[in-house]
């Protein structure tokens, strides 16, 4: 039905103008398509190279230790001390409203205190925050979360269940559920907020949650975690980062990463966490067998190794990258001996930060900051939260 008689017709865009616009945009579309193809080919090549390298390592383990030791596992029927008891805090579960999933967390501190939410990385769980739970439990309501697919949290089936959007939504719902401060009777409800602290993969989530939902974050602390906006460009300019990130590319494959990580009773996981180059550098903080078991026990449960790897399998699926820096006060902490992420990445991350953001490099620390130098870390975080100067 046309417009009423006498009513002005809406202006018509000439077909020639539309064709001209389409023609002008064609080079841009072509450039984006080529860029996307090159990126996919690069990921594919890096994945194949990682598969070959780690496959040779697996073959070496098989020849060195024999089939029985290579494919056997020590029975882990009970969680090690500290993982499931109340040593470091109270164990609780939160059912998410949207998905119905149950997320496990350990909490310590006064119920009326501000929320400090801690997000771990791979291949760990809430246990990596045990020192900070003790350090901050007197001043804050500290919550160390098991991310979806980790530890005692729900592990939904399928790679798509671990899309970055779903993981970020989990964190958002946790803050909304736990971050509302207690109020006096009759007082209006206060908006939920938290001090958000993330390490490794948890740091990636913290970057993006703070950028997308700044109203939920009072202050942000990121440890040894890259921003997706700079990682690709930095890796192209620093090829050694490809070697450091080889496990990420290996994770793009089905079943092979699970096989390699579990070989010889999780020897590769132990090497990542305790190796002379990759592991904790502080002699007094090197993980004991019992502490290692706090991570391996969770990964060794039936079907429990795939969900953490699914996080990485969704990394190259085209999730939009936030370009604006988080508008809230931010502290970036980095270990000078990080073997997984090149410390030269830190200057590149400055463009993902506001000029007021603070940066601190701990020269003798490894990638595993929460366990490597917990007291220095706690001091830096507390100085940041109090608005003072940073002194490692």
mmCIF file of C-alpha atoms in Angstrom, residues 44-254:
data_model
loop_
_atom_site.group_PDB
_atom_site.id
_atom_site.type_symbol
_atom_site.label_atom_id
_atom_site.label_comp_id
_atom_site.label_asym_id
_atom_site.label_seq_id
_atom_site.Cartn_x
_atom_site.Cartn_y
_atom_site.Cartn_z
ATOM 1 C CA UNK A 44 46.314 -23.819 10.923
ATOM 2 C CA UNK A 45 50.066 -23.826 10.275
ATOM 3 C CA UNK A 46 50.856 -23.070 13.934
ATOM 4 C CA UNK A 47 48.463 -25.823 15.019
ATOM 5 C CA UNK A 48 50.136 -28.410 12.779
ATOM 6 C CA UNK A 49 53.598 -27.328 13.957
ATOM 7 C CA UNK A 50 52.516 -27.589 17.599
ATOM 8 C CA UNK A 51 51.009 -31.038 16.965
ATOM 9 C CA UNK A 52 54.271 -32.273 15.440
ATOM 10 C CA UNK A 53 56.427 -30.837 18.243
ATOM 11 C CA UNK A 54 54.268 -32.113 21.085
ATOM 12 C CA UNK A 55 53.736 -35.411 19.259
ATOM 13 C CA UNK A 56 57.494 -35.942 19.166
ATOM 14 C CA UNK A 57 57.637 -35.178 22.871
ATOM 15 C CA UNK A 58 54.924 -37.777 23.460
ATOM 16 C CA UNK A 59 56.850 -40.345 21.413
ATOM 17 C CA UNK A 60 59.989 -39.603 23.449
ATOM 18 C CA UNK A 61 58.032 -40.160 26.682
ATOM 19 C CA UNK A 62 56.676 -43.443 25.319
ATOM 20 C CA UNK A 63 60.153 -44.696 24.346
ATOM 21 C CA UNK A 64 61.684 -43.524 27.610
ATOM 22 C CA UNK A 65 59.038 -44.809 30.032
ATOM 23 C CA UNK A 66 57.291 -47.607 28.170
ATOM 24 C CA UNK A 67 53.564 -48.076 27.441
ATOM 25 C CA UNK A 68 52.500 -48.966 30.964
ATOM 26 C CA UNK A 69 53.989 -45.898 32.643
ATOM 27 C CA UNK A 70 53.070 -43.626 29.716
ATOM 28 C CA UNK A 71 49.375 -44.442 29.631
ATOM 29 C CA UNK A 72 48.904 -45.318 33.294
ATOM 30 C CA UNK A 73 47.668 -42.935 35.974
ATOM 31 C CA UNK A 74 47.943 -42.892 39.706
ATOM 32 C CA UNK A 75 44.549 -43.440 41.316
ATOM 33 C CA UNK A 76 43.150 -40.241 42.820
ATOM 34 C CA UNK A 77 39.992 -41.241 44.663
ATOM 35 C CA UNK A 78 40.006 -38.442 47.203
ATOM 36 C CA UNK A 79 40.801 -34.747 46.870
ATOM 37 C CA UNK A 80 44.134 -33.766 48.440
ATOM 38 C CA UNK A 81 44.135 -31.775 51.695
ATOM 39 C CA UNK A 82 43.191 -28.129 51.198
ATOM 40 C CA UNK A 83 41.254 -28.590 47.958
ATOM 41 C CA UNK A 84 37.808 -29.554 49.245
ATOM 42 C CA UNK A 85 37.994 -28.893 52.990
ATOM 43 C CA UNK A 86 37.688 -25.562 54.784
ATOM 44 C CA UNK A 87 41.400 -24.818 55.124
ATOM 45 C CA UNK A 88 41.297 -21.650 53.010
ATOM 46 C CA UNK A 89 37.643 -20.669 53.197
ATOM 47 C CA UNK A 90 34.044 -21.782 52.951
ATOM 48 C CA UNK A 91 33.029 -23.824 49.908
ATOM 49 C CA UNK A 92 29.791 -22.746 48.239
ATOM 50 C CA UNK A 93 27.877 -23.093 44.970
ATOM 51 C CA UNK A 94 25.962 -20.535 42.928
ATOM 52 C CA UNK A 95 23.287 -21.575 40.448
ATOM 53 C CA UNK A 96 23.278 -19.220 37.466
ATOM 54 C CA UNK A 97 19.846 -17.916 36.539
ATOM 55 C CA UNK A 98 20.243 -17.923 32.763
ATOM 56 C CA UNK A 99 21.957 -21.279 32.178
ATOM 57 C CA UNK A 100 21.137 -23.177 35.358
ATOM 58 C CA UNK A 101 24.804 -24.162 35.715
ATOM 59 C CA UNK A 102 26.356 -24.523 39.151
ATOM 60 C CA UNK A 103 29.592 -22.636 39.790
ATOM 61 C CA UNK A 104 31.738 -23.607 42.759
ATOM 62 C CA UNK A 105 33.626 -21.000 44.734
ATOM 63 C CA UNK A 106 35.583 -20.610 47.955
ATOM 64 C CA UNK A 107 34.924 -17.510 50.023
ATOM 65 C CA UNK A 108 36.621 -15.912 52.981
ATOM 66 C CA UNK A 109 35.978 -12.647 54.802
ATOM 67 C CA UNK A 110 33.124 -10.631 56.325
ATOM 68 C CA UNK A 111 29.802 -10.929 54.503
ATOM 69 C CA UNK A 112 29.371 -7.133 54.688
ATOM 70 C CA UNK A 113 32.784 -6.342 53.168
ATOM 71 C CA UNK A 114 33.306 -5.323 49.500
ATOM 72 C CA UNK A 115 33.483 -8.221 47.053
ATOM 73 C CA UNK A 116 36.872 -9.186 45.618
ATOM 74 C CA UNK A 117 36.335 -11.715 42.812
ATOM 75 C CA UNK A 118 39.312 -13.862 41.742
ATOM 76 C CA UNK A 119 39.411 -15.583 38.318
ATOM 77 C CA UNK A 120 42.015 -18.300 37.698
ATOM 78 C CA UNK A 121 43.649 -19.531 34.491
ATOM 79 C CA UNK A 122 44.716 -22.784 32.828
ATOM 80 C CA UNK A 123 45.423 -25.489 34.042
ATOM 81 C CA UNK A 124 44.529 -24.351 37.549
ATOM 82 C CA UNK A 125 41.387 -23.783 39.626
ATOM 83 C CA UNK A 126 40.370 -21.745 42.679
ATOM 84 C CA UNK A 127 43.272 -23.271 44.650
ATOM 85 C CA UNK A 128 45.837 -20.939 43.010
ATOM 86 C CA UNK A 129 44.309 -18.081 45.052
ATOM 87 C CA UNK A 130 44.794 -19.749 48.461
ATOM 88 C CA UNK A 131 47.412 -17.209 49.554
ATOM 89 C CA UNK A 132 45.382 -14.174 48.505
ATOM 90 C CA UNK A 133 42.299 -15.609 50.229
ATOM 91 C CA UNK A 134 44.304 -15.457 53.450
ATOM 92 C CA UNK A 135 45.926 -12.088 52.691
ATOM 93 C CA UNK A 136 42.696 -10.230 51.882
ATOM 94 C CA UNK A 137 40.140 -12.223 53.877
ATOM 95 C CA UNK A 138 40.182 -9.773 56.793
ATOM 96 C CA UNK A 139 39.300 -6.678 54.717
ATOM 97 C CA UNK A 140 37.264 -8.006 51.793
ATOM 98 C CA UNK A 141 34.726 -10.708 51.015
ATOM 99 C CA UNK A 142 37.084 -12.670 48.797
ATOM 100 C CA UNK A 143 35.561 -15.142 46.327
ATOM 101 C CA UNK A 144 37.839 -17.518 44.392
ATOM 102 C CA UNK A 145 35.756 -18.952 41.570
ATOM 103 C CA UNK A 146 36.068 -22.207 39.672
ATOM 104 C CA UNK A 147 35.336 -21.115 36.092
ATOM 105 C CA UNK A 148 32.846 -23.067 34.004
ATOM 106 C CA UNK A 149 34.411 -26.428 33.133
ATOM 107 C CA UNK A 150 36.998 -26.325 35.921
ATOM 108 C CA UNK A 151 37.272 -27.849 39.376
ATOM 109 C CA UNK A 152 33.937 -28.520 41.036
ATOM 110 C CA UNK A 153 31.920 -26.240 38.717
ATOM 111 C CA UNK A 154 29.516 -27.561 36.087
ATOM 112 C CA UNK A 155 31.020 -28.986 32.904
ATOM 113 C CA UNK A 156 28.413 -28.781 30.132
ATOM 114 C CA UNK A 157 29.179 -30.929 27.069
ATOM 115 C CA UNK A 158 30.387 -29.590 23.728
ATOM 116 C CA UNK A 159 32.856 -26.968 22.553
ATOM 117 C CA UNK A 160 30.130 -24.360 21.997
ATOM 118 C CA UNK A 161 29.288 -24.384 25.712
ATOM 119 C CA UNK A 162 32.588 -22.586 26.348
ATOM 120 C CA UNK A 163 32.255 -19.640 23.978
ATOM 121 C CA UNK A 164 33.858 -16.482 25.293
ATOM 122 C CA UNK A 165 30.450 -14.790 25.433
ATOM 123 C CA UNK A 166 29.128 -17.562 27.717
ATOM 124 C CA UNK A 167 32.136 -17.353 30.043
ATOM 125 C CA UNK A 168 31.812 -13.575 30.313
ATOM 126 C CA UNK A 169 28.120 -13.926 31.055
ATOM 127 C CA UNK A 170 28.945 -16.359 33.859
ATOM 128 C CA UNK A 171 31.208 -13.764 35.481
ATOM 129 C CA UNK A 172 28.584 -11.050 35.033
ATOM 130 C CA UNK A 173 25.962 -13.163 36.779
ATOM 131 C CA UNK A 174 28.334 -13.999 39.625
ATOM 132 C CA UNK A 175 28.986 -10.295 40.268
ATOM 133 C CA UNK A 176 25.285 -9.478 40.105
ATOM 134 C CA UNK A 177 24.490 -12.277 42.549
ATOM 135 C CA UNK A 178 27.328 -11.758 45.040
ATOM 136 C CA UNK A 179 28.400 -8.146 44.536
ATOM 137 C CA UNK A 180 25.412 -6.284 46.019
ATOM 138 C CA UNK A 181 26.547 -4.876 49.399
ATOM 139 C CA UNK A 182 24.466 -5.471 52.506
ATOM 140 C CA UNK A 183 22.104 -2.567 53.191
ATOM 141 C CA UNK A 184 20.277 -1.234 56.186
ATOM 142 C CA UNK A 185 16.546 -2.016 56.502
ATOM 143 C CA UNK A 186 14.533 0.340 54.322
ATOM 144 C CA UNK A 187 17.565 1.540 52.333
ATOM 145 C CA UNK A 188 17.380 1.319 48.531
ATOM 146 C CA UNK A 189 19.305 -1.566 46.946
ATOM 147 C CA UNK A 190 22.837 -0.715 45.884
ATOM 148 C CA UNK A 191 24.243 -1.668 42.501
ATOM 149 C CA UNK A 192 26.430 -4.801 42.536
ATOM 150 C CA UNK A 193 30.154 -4.137 42.163
ATOM 151 C CA UNK A 194 33.411 -5.935 42.772
ATOM 152 C CA UNK A 195 37.160 -5.608 42.733
ATOM 153 C CA UNK A 196 37.907 -7.907 39.800
ATOM 154 C CA UNK A 197 41.206 -9.822 39.789
ATOM 155 C CA UNK A 198 42.170 -12.160 36.938
ATOM 156 C CA UNK A 199 45.217 -14.238 36.086
ATOM 157 C CA UNK A 200 46.042 -15.919 32.752
ATOM 158 C CA UNK A 201 42.737 -16.929 31.103
ATOM 159 C CA UNK A 202 40.911 -15.368 34.035
ATOM 160 C CA UNK A 203 42.755 -12.146 33.218
ATOM 161 C CA UNK A 204 41.501 -12.266 29.613
ATOM 162 C CA UNK A 205 37.952 -12.516 30.984
ATOM 163 C CA UNK A 206 38.626 -9.709 33.460
ATOM 164 C CA UNK A 207 39.900 -7.382 30.674
ATOM 165 C CA UNK A 208 36.773 -7.889 28.598
ATOM 166 C CA UNK A 209 34.206 -7.967 31.413
ATOM 167 C CA UNK A 210 35.521 -4.640 32.724
ATOM 168 C CA UNK A 211 35.364 -3.114 29.220
ATOM 169 C CA UNK A 212 31.864 -4.417 28.496
ATOM 170 C CA UNK A 213 30.323 -3.938 31.957
ATOM 171 C CA UNK A 214 32.299 -1.193 33.729
ATOM 172 C CA UNK A 215 29.329 -0.550 36.010
ATOM 173 C CA UNK A 216 30.031 -3.908 37.701
ATOM 174 C CA UNK A 217 33.736 -3.333 38.374
ATOM 175 C CA UNK A 218 35.066 -0.900 40.936
ATOM 176 C CA UNK A 219 38.741 -1.641 40.260
ATOM 177 C CA UNK A 220 40.507 -4.073 37.932
ATOM 178 C CA UNK A 221 43.677 -6.104 38.509
ATOM 179 C CA UNK A 222 45.095 -8.186 35.632
ATOM 180 C CA UNK A 223 48.059 -10.556 36.017
ATOM 181 C CA UNK A 224 50.051 -12.045 33.143
ATOM 182 C CA UNK A 225 47.138 -11.975 30.729
ATOM 183 C CA UNK A 226 47.150 -10.508 27.210
ATOM 184 C CA UNK A 227 44.446 -8.405 25.623
ATOM 185 C CA UNK A 228 43.093 -9.983 22.447
ATOM 186 C CA UNK A 229 43.326 -6.642 20.644
ATOM 187 C CA UNK A 230 47.142 -6.693 20.674
ATOM 188 C CA UNK A 231 48.075 -10.370 20.855
ATOM 189 C CA UNK A 232 47.956 -11.163 17.118
ATOM 190 C CA UNK A 233 50.015 -8.123 16.093
ATOM 191 C CA UNK A 234 52.570 -8.701 18.837
ATOM 192 C CA UNK A 235 52.998 -12.365 17.872
ATOM 193 C CA UNK A 236 53.622 -11.420 14.231
ATOM 194 C CA UNK A 237 56.375 -9.038 15.313
ATOM 195 C CA UNK A 238 57.833 -11.418 17.895
ATOM 196 C CA UNK A 239 57.861 -14.973 16.494
ATOM 197 C CA UNK A 240 59.222 -16.389 19.750
ATOM 198 C CA UNK A 241 55.758 -15.786 21.204
ATOM 199 C CA UNK A 242 54.520 -18.497 18.825
ATOM 200 C CA UNK A 243 56.696 -20.964 20.730
ATOM 201 C CA UNK A 244 55.505 -19.650 24.072
ATOM 202 C CA UNK A 245 51.871 -19.961 22.919
ATOM 203 C CA UNK A 246 52.302 -23.374 21.280
ATOM 204 C CA UNK A 247 49.956 -25.007 23.805
ATOM 205 C CA UNK A 248 47.186 -22.646 22.670
ATOM 206 C CA UNK A 249 47.538 -23.835 19.072
ATOM 207 C CA UNK A 250 47.794 -27.459 20.147
ATOM 208 C CA UNK A 251 44.467 -27.024 21.942
ATOM 209 C CA UNK A 252 42.717 -26.343 18.624
ATOM 210 C CA UNK A 253 42.928 -30.053 17.778
ATOM 211 C CA UNK A 254 40.480 -32.707 19.006
#
